[in-house]
Tab-separated table of C-alpha atoms in Angstrom:
chain	number	residue	atom	x	y	z
A	29	MET	CA	26.207	-4.386	1.999
A	30	LEU	CA	24.195	-6.752	-0.369
A	31	GLU	CA	25.070	-5.172	-3.777
A	32	ARG	CA	26.289	-8.221	-5.154
A	33	GLU	CA	23.410	-10.074	-4.128
A	34	LEU	CA	21.208	-7.373	-5.543
A	35	GLU	CA	22.985	-7.610	-8.886
A	36	VAL	CA	22.808	-11.158	-9.041
A	37	ALA	CA	19.208	-11.456	-8.254
A	38	THR	CA	18.088	-9.011	-10.821
A	39	GLU	CA	20.037	-10.522	-13.722
A	40	ALA	CA	18.387	-13.810	-12.758
A	41	ALA	CA	14.917	-12.291	-12.216
A	42	ARG	CA	15.535	-10.560	-15.671
A	43	LYS	CA	16.499	-14.095	-17.359
A	44	ALA	CA	13.683	-15.802	-15.755
A	45	GLY	CA	11.419	-13.072	-17.064
A	46	ARG	CA	12.627	-13.534	-20.673
A	47	GLU	CA	11.945	-17.397	-20.510
A	48	VAL	CA	8.382	-17.149	-19.064
A	49	ALA	CA	7.276	-14.481	-21.330
A	50	LYS	CA	8.623	-16.606	-24.110
A	51	MET	CA	6.862	-19.892	-23.082
A	52	ARG	CA	3.506	-17.901	-22.691
A	53	GLU	CA	3.789	-16.686	-26.196
A	54	GLU	CA	5.043	-20.265	-27.824
A	55	GLY	CA	2.402	-22.207	-25.448
A	56	LEU	CA	2.992	-24.500	-22.564
A	57	ARG	CA	1.294	-27.135	-20.255
A	58	TYR	CA	-0.222	-26.590	-16.840
A	59	GLY	CA	-1.989	-28.236	-14.148
A	60	ARG	CA	-2.846	-28.144	-10.813
A	61	LYS	CA	-0.889	-29.346	-7.458
A	62	GLY	CA	-2.332	-30.288	-4.131
A	63	GLY	CA	-5.827	-30.649	-6.257
A	64	TYR	CA	-6.382	-27.114	-6.956
A	65	GLU	CA	-3.139	-24.398	-6.979
A	66	LEU	CA	-2.384	-23.708	-10.827
A	67	VAL	CA	1.196	-24.627	-11.764
A	68	SER	CA	2.853	-24.358	-15.163
A	69	GLU	CA	6.036	-25.676	-17.054
A	70	ALA	CA	6.900	-21.985	-17.066
A	71	ASP	CA	6.627	-21.686	-13.021
A	72	ILE	CA	9.245	-25.032	-12.951
A	73	HIS	CA	11.735	-23.489	-15.522
A	74	ALA	CA	11.657	-20.175	-13.838
A	75	SER	CA	12.353	-21.738	-10.421
A	76	GLU	CA	15.578	-23.713	-11.841
A	77	ILE	CA	16.718	-20.409	-13.344
A	78	LEU	CA	16.662	-18.566	-10.332
A	79	HIS	CA	17.970	-21.519	-8.010
A	80	GLU	CA	20.913	-22.306	-10.174
A	81	ALA	CA	22.085	-18.538	-10.252
A	82	LEU	CA	21.349	-17.795	-6.770
A	83	THR	CA	22.772	-20.861	-4.841
A	84	GLY	CA	25.561	-20.919	-7.508
A	85	ALA	CA	26.858	-17.346	-6.705
A	86	PHE	CA	25.951	-18.012	-2.796
A	87	PRO	CA	26.237	-21.400	-1.799
A	88	ASP	CA	26.233	-20.723	1.796
A	89	ALA	CA	22.610	-19.264	1.718
A	90	GLY	CA	19.485	-21.308	2.318
A	91	TRP	CA	16.495	-21.626	-0.143
A	92	LEU	CA	12.790	-21.579	0.382
A	93	GLY	CA	10.938	-21.509	-2.788
A	94	GLU	CA	7.306	-22.317	-3.903
A	95	GLU	CA	8.576	-25.149	-6.657
A	96	HIS	CA	11.442	-26.635	-4.309
A	97	ARG	CA	11.016	-29.155	-1.990
A	98	ASP	CA	11.269	-27.596	1.501
A	99	THR	CA	13.832	-28.943	3.886
A	100	ALA	CA	14.692	-28.046	7.709
A	101	GLU	CA	18.162	-27.250	6.251
A	102	ARG	CA	17.493	-23.801	5.739
A	103	LEU	CA	16.482	-22.736	9.560
A	104	ASP	CA	20.225	-23.126	10.415
A	105	ARG	CA	21.211	-20.363	7.721
A	106	GLU	CA	21.649	-16.851	8.456
A	107	ARG	CA	20.755	-15.450	4.723
A	108	VAL	CA	17.967	-17.614	2.896
A	109	TRP	CA	16.545	-16.770	-0.386
A	110	VAL	CA	12.777	-16.827	-0.583
A	111	VAL	CA	11.535	-16.961	-4.109
A	112	ASP	CA	8.150	-17.353	-6.177
A	113	PRO	CA	9.252	-18.131	-9.519
A	114	ILE	CA	5.942	-16.780	-10.754
A	115	ASP	CA	3.604	-15.087	-8.340
A	116	GLY	CA	0.277	-14.803	-10.193
A	117	THR	CA	0.545	-18.217	-12.218
A	118	ARG	CA	-3.235	-17.577	-13.241
A	119	GLU	CA	-2.859	-13.994	-14.444
A	120	TYR	CA	0.197	-15.499	-16.249
A	121	LEU	CA	-2.054	-17.971	-17.970
A	122	GLN	CA	-4.634	-15.780	-18.791
A	123	GLY	CA	-2.271	-13.250	-20.401
A	124	LEU	CA	-2.841	-10.433	-17.804
A	125	PRO	CA	-0.111	-8.367	-16.748
A	126	GLU	CA	-0.502	-8.803	-13.343
A	127	TYR	CA	2.268	-11.518	-12.280
A	128	ALA	CA	5.933	-11.341	-11.229
A	129	ILE	CA	8.905	-12.917	-10.380
A	130	SER	CA	9.555	-12.488	-6.750
A	131	VAL	CA	13.074	-12.727	-5.372
A	132	GLY	CA	13.386	-11.940	-1.482
A	133	LEU	CA	16.742	-12.331	0.816
A	134	VAL	CA	15.912	-12.913	4.393
A	135	VAL	CA	18.821	-11.953	6.884
A	136	LYS	CA	18.299	-13.392	10.118
A	137	GLY	CA	14.596	-13.692	9.810
A	138	ARG	CA	14.126	-10.180	8.297
A	139	PRO	CA	13.712	-8.951	4.560
A	140	ALA	CA	16.832	-7.806	3.661
A	141	LEU	CA	16.519	-7.356	-0.315
A	142	GLY	CA	13.924	-7.530	-2.567
A	143	VAL	CA	13.532	-7.903	-6.252
A	144	VAL	CA	10.052	-8.143	-7.868
A	145	TYR	CA	10.015	-8.278	-11.609
A	146	ASN	CA	7.041	-7.985	-13.952
A	147	PRO	CA	7.881	-9.314	-17.595
A	148	ALA	CA	4.878	-8.288	-19.112
A	149	THR	CA	5.345	-4.735	-18.284
A	150	ASP	CA	9.259	-4.627	-17.930
A	151	GLU	CA	8.786	-3.085	-14.681
A	152	MET	CA	11.699	-4.147	-12.382
A	153	HIS	CA	11.744	-2.846	-8.507
A	154	THR	CA	14.527	-3.388	-6.445
A	155	ALA	CA	15.490	-2.311	-2.746
A	156	ILE	CA	17.998	-3.181	-0.119
A	157	CYS	CA	16.689	-2.619	3.167
A	158	PRO	CA	18.976	-1.530	5.902
A	159	ASP	CA	18.499	-2.791	9.420
A	160	PRO	CA	16.887	-0.920	11.027
A	161	PRO	CA	14.539	0.075	8.160
A	162	PRO	CA	14.144	3.686	7.701
A	163	GLU	CA	11.762	5.497	10.012
A	164	ALA	CA	8.365	6.108	8.574
A	165	THR	CA	6.680	9.670	8.315
A	166	ILE	CA	3.291	9.712	9.439
A	167	ASN	CA	0.467	11.518	7.202
A	168	GLY	CA	-2.066	13.122	9.516
A	169	ASP	CA	-4.510	13.749	7.068
A	170	ARG	CA	-7.508	11.423	7.869
A	171	THR	CA	-9.745	12.807	5.204
A	172	ARG	CA	-7.671	12.077	1.838
A	173	GLU	CA	-8.920	9.423	-0.399
A	174	TYR	CA	-6.633	6.387	-0.572
A	175	LEU	CA	-6.019	3.144	-2.733
A	176	ALA	CA	-5.939	-0.364	-1.566
A	177	LEU	CA	-4.431	-2.743	-3.682
A	178	VAL	CA	-6.136	-6.169	-3.030
A	179	GLY	CA	-6.363	-9.556	-4.692
A	180	ARG	CA	-8.086	-9.734	-8.158
A	181	GLY	CA	-10.017	-12.665	-6.815
A	182	GLU	CA	-11.080	-10.932	-3.573
A	183	ASP	CA	-12.096	-7.528	-5.500
A	184	MET	CA	-14.313	-9.794	-7.699
A	185	LEU	CA	-15.840	-11.842	-5.065
A	186	GLY	CA	-16.401	-8.971	-2.547
A	187	GLU	CA	-14.273	-10.474	0.022
A	188	VAL	CA	-11.915	-7.317	0.706
A	189	PRO	CA	-12.011	-6.305	4.222
A	190	PRO	CA	-14.039	-2.998	5.086
A	191	LEU	CA	-11.755	0.098	5.500
A	192	PRO	CA	-12.051	3.016	7.075
A	193	GLY	CA	-12.476	6.612	5.474
A	194	ASN	CA	-12.212	7.458	1.757
A	195	ALA	CA	-11.079	3.906	0.368
A	196	HIS	CA	-10.891	2.828	-3.082
A	197	THR	CA	-9.671	-0.532	-3.982
A	198	ARG	CA	-8.187	-2.134	-7.206
A	199	GLY	CA	-7.900	-6.007	-7.828
A	200	VAL	CA	-4.262	-6.702	-8.904
A	201	GLY	CA	-3.319	-10.457	-9.454
A	202	SER	CA	0.035	-10.849	-7.846
A	203	VAL	CA	0.586	-9.701	-4.102
A	204	ALA	CA	4.332	-9.455	-4.921
A	205	TYR	CA	3.392	-6.968	-7.303
A	206	ARG	CA	0.671	-5.228	-5.304
A	207	LEU	CA	3.591	-4.833	-2.834
A	208	ALA	CA	5.981	-3.521	-5.473
A	209	LEU	CA	3.438	-1.036	-6.649
A	210	VAL	CA	2.630	0.411	-3.424
A	211	ALA	CA	6.451	0.817	-2.535
A	212	ALA	CA	6.454	2.760	-5.734
A	213	GLY	CA	4.192	5.076	-4.716
A	214	LYS	CA	1.198	3.611	-7.072
A	215	GLY	CA	-1.135	2.676	-4.386
A	216	ASP	CA	-1.426	3.541	-0.604
A	217	VAL	CA	-2.237	-0.020	0.852
A	218	VAL	CA	-1.783	-3.699	0.658
A	219	VAL	CA	-4.315	-5.548	2.564
A	220	THR	CA	-5.870	-9.302	2.661
A	221	TRP	CA	-7.253	-11.491	5.258
A	222	TYR	CA	-6.231	-14.703	3.622
A	223	ALA	CA	-3.078	-16.368	4.659
A	224	ARG	CA	0.085	-16.387	2.379
A	225	GLN	CA	3.175	-18.140	2.062
A	226	GLU	CA	6.651	-16.402	2.605
A	227	TRP	CA	7.749	-16.528	-0.937
A	228	ASP	CA	4.573	-14.570	-1.922
A	229	VAL	CA	5.531	-11.651	0.263
A	230	ALA	CA	9.342	-11.549	1.285
A	231	ALA	CA	10.765	-9.496	-1.541
A	232	GLY	CA	7.872	-7.062	-1.706
A	233	ALA	CA	8.279	-6.771	2.282
A	234	ALA	CA	11.841	-5.590	1.706
A	235	LEU	CA	10.738	-3.121	-0.911
A	236	CYS	CA	8.007	-1.638	1.200
A	237	LEU	CA	10.272	-1.759	4.500
A	238	ALA	CA	12.870	0.299	2.554
A	239	LYS	CA	10.453	2.975	1.806
A	240	GLY	CA	9.270	3.288	5.272
A	241	LEU	CA	6.024	1.577	4.976
A	242	ALA	CA	4.847	-0.376	8.139
A	243	VAL	CA	4.447	-4.190	7.173
A	244	THR	CA	2.601	-6.563	9.444
A	245	ASP	CA	0.365	-9.482	9.207
A	246	VAL	CA	-3.485	-8.232	8.910
A	247	LEU	CA	-3.721	-8.620	12.676
A	248	GLY	CA	-0.921	-5.929	13.150
A	249	GLY	CA	1.719	-8.503	14.435
A	250	PRO	CA	5.296	-8.814	13.188
A	251	ILE	CA	5.881	-10.987	10.309
A	252	PRO	CA	9.192	-13.368	10.861
A	253	PHE	CA	10.681	-14.916	8.049
A	254	ASN	CA	12.531	-18.330	7.726
A	255	GLN	CA	9.886	-20.105	10.002
A	256	PRO	CA	9.675	-23.948	10.177
A	257	SER	CA	5.804	-23.266	8.678
A	258	PRO	CA	6.453	-20.197	6.338
A	259	VAL	CA	3.004	-19.195	6.548
A	260	VAL	CA	1.878	-15.444	6.831
A	261	ARG	CA	-1.506	-14.739	8.541
A	262	GLY	CA	-2.821	-12.187	5.981
A	263	LEU	CA	-0.956	-8.881	5.287
A	264	LEU	CA	-1.416	-5.103	5.960
A	265	VAL	CA	1.137	-2.604	4.738
A	266	ALA	CA	0.730	1.027	4.370
A	267	GLU	CA	2.492	4.137	5.608
A	268	ALA	CA	2.241	4.308	9.565
A	269	GLY	CA	-0.524	6.611	10.166
A	270	LEU	CA	-2.880	4.776	7.760
A	271	HIS	CA	-1.709	1.220	9.090
A	272	GLY	CA	-2.643	2.531	12.392
A	273	ARG	CA	-6.248	3.681	11.561
A	274	ILE	CA	-6.671	0.506	9.649
A	275	GLN	CA	-5.752	-1.618	12.509
A	276	GLU	CA	-7.839	0.229	14.948
A	277	TYR	CA	-10.974	-0.305	12.452
A	278	PHE	CA	-10.539	-3.536	12.468
A	279	ARG	CA	-10.228	-3.874	16.449
A	280	GLN	CA	-13.534	-1.795	16.460
A	281	ILE	CA	-15.473	-4.085	14.047
A	282	ALA	CA	-14.114	-7.054	15.353
A	283	LYS	CA	-15.710	-6.439	18.813
């Protein structure tokens, strides 16, 4: 299947992670692109490492990355690497261990492979997602407590969507890292009403789908990848039963 792709992506993520951790210790320059979004020398360097490794090994695949100029060429490719060299740049610069190298491979518009690596904690999360993904097991216990991982800023500013039942929230910087934690069973839900980019969520979506979790936009719609405008309308990820409860709750409060 995609074992060779996973091997190369994992090795590249580790290499990029070592470099950005080293740059963080030694000091680096950073600024803002588009007037507001943080970007650092480490973002650019990691992007170059990943691009060289992945396109070098798989020259027929397309590329969609946060720190590379996007072109329409990728739209004609069956396979596309969707990459965020540092998801959670703010946390990275602040020295918080909540950022990640995010490498996804999209095949015919679906997340097929995911690598999410947190260099600060040396956590490597990887998966190859079969087509179709495994069927979800539905938990029927509507009274149990559950943990929603949300954006650090959303949590601090009180902008977390209201959730039904016995919900607890925890702010975590990188959305890719949040998805990896939920896929690993260290949380139950990832939710945000804010729009995201495909490179933020492609790798994490593959991890979650491979575990049988439901992955949709916040409105409950499917998330097609490798789109001309690579924007995701928010995000909701959970096991199928809990996902359905939250969606129904959102519909009720929207009336």
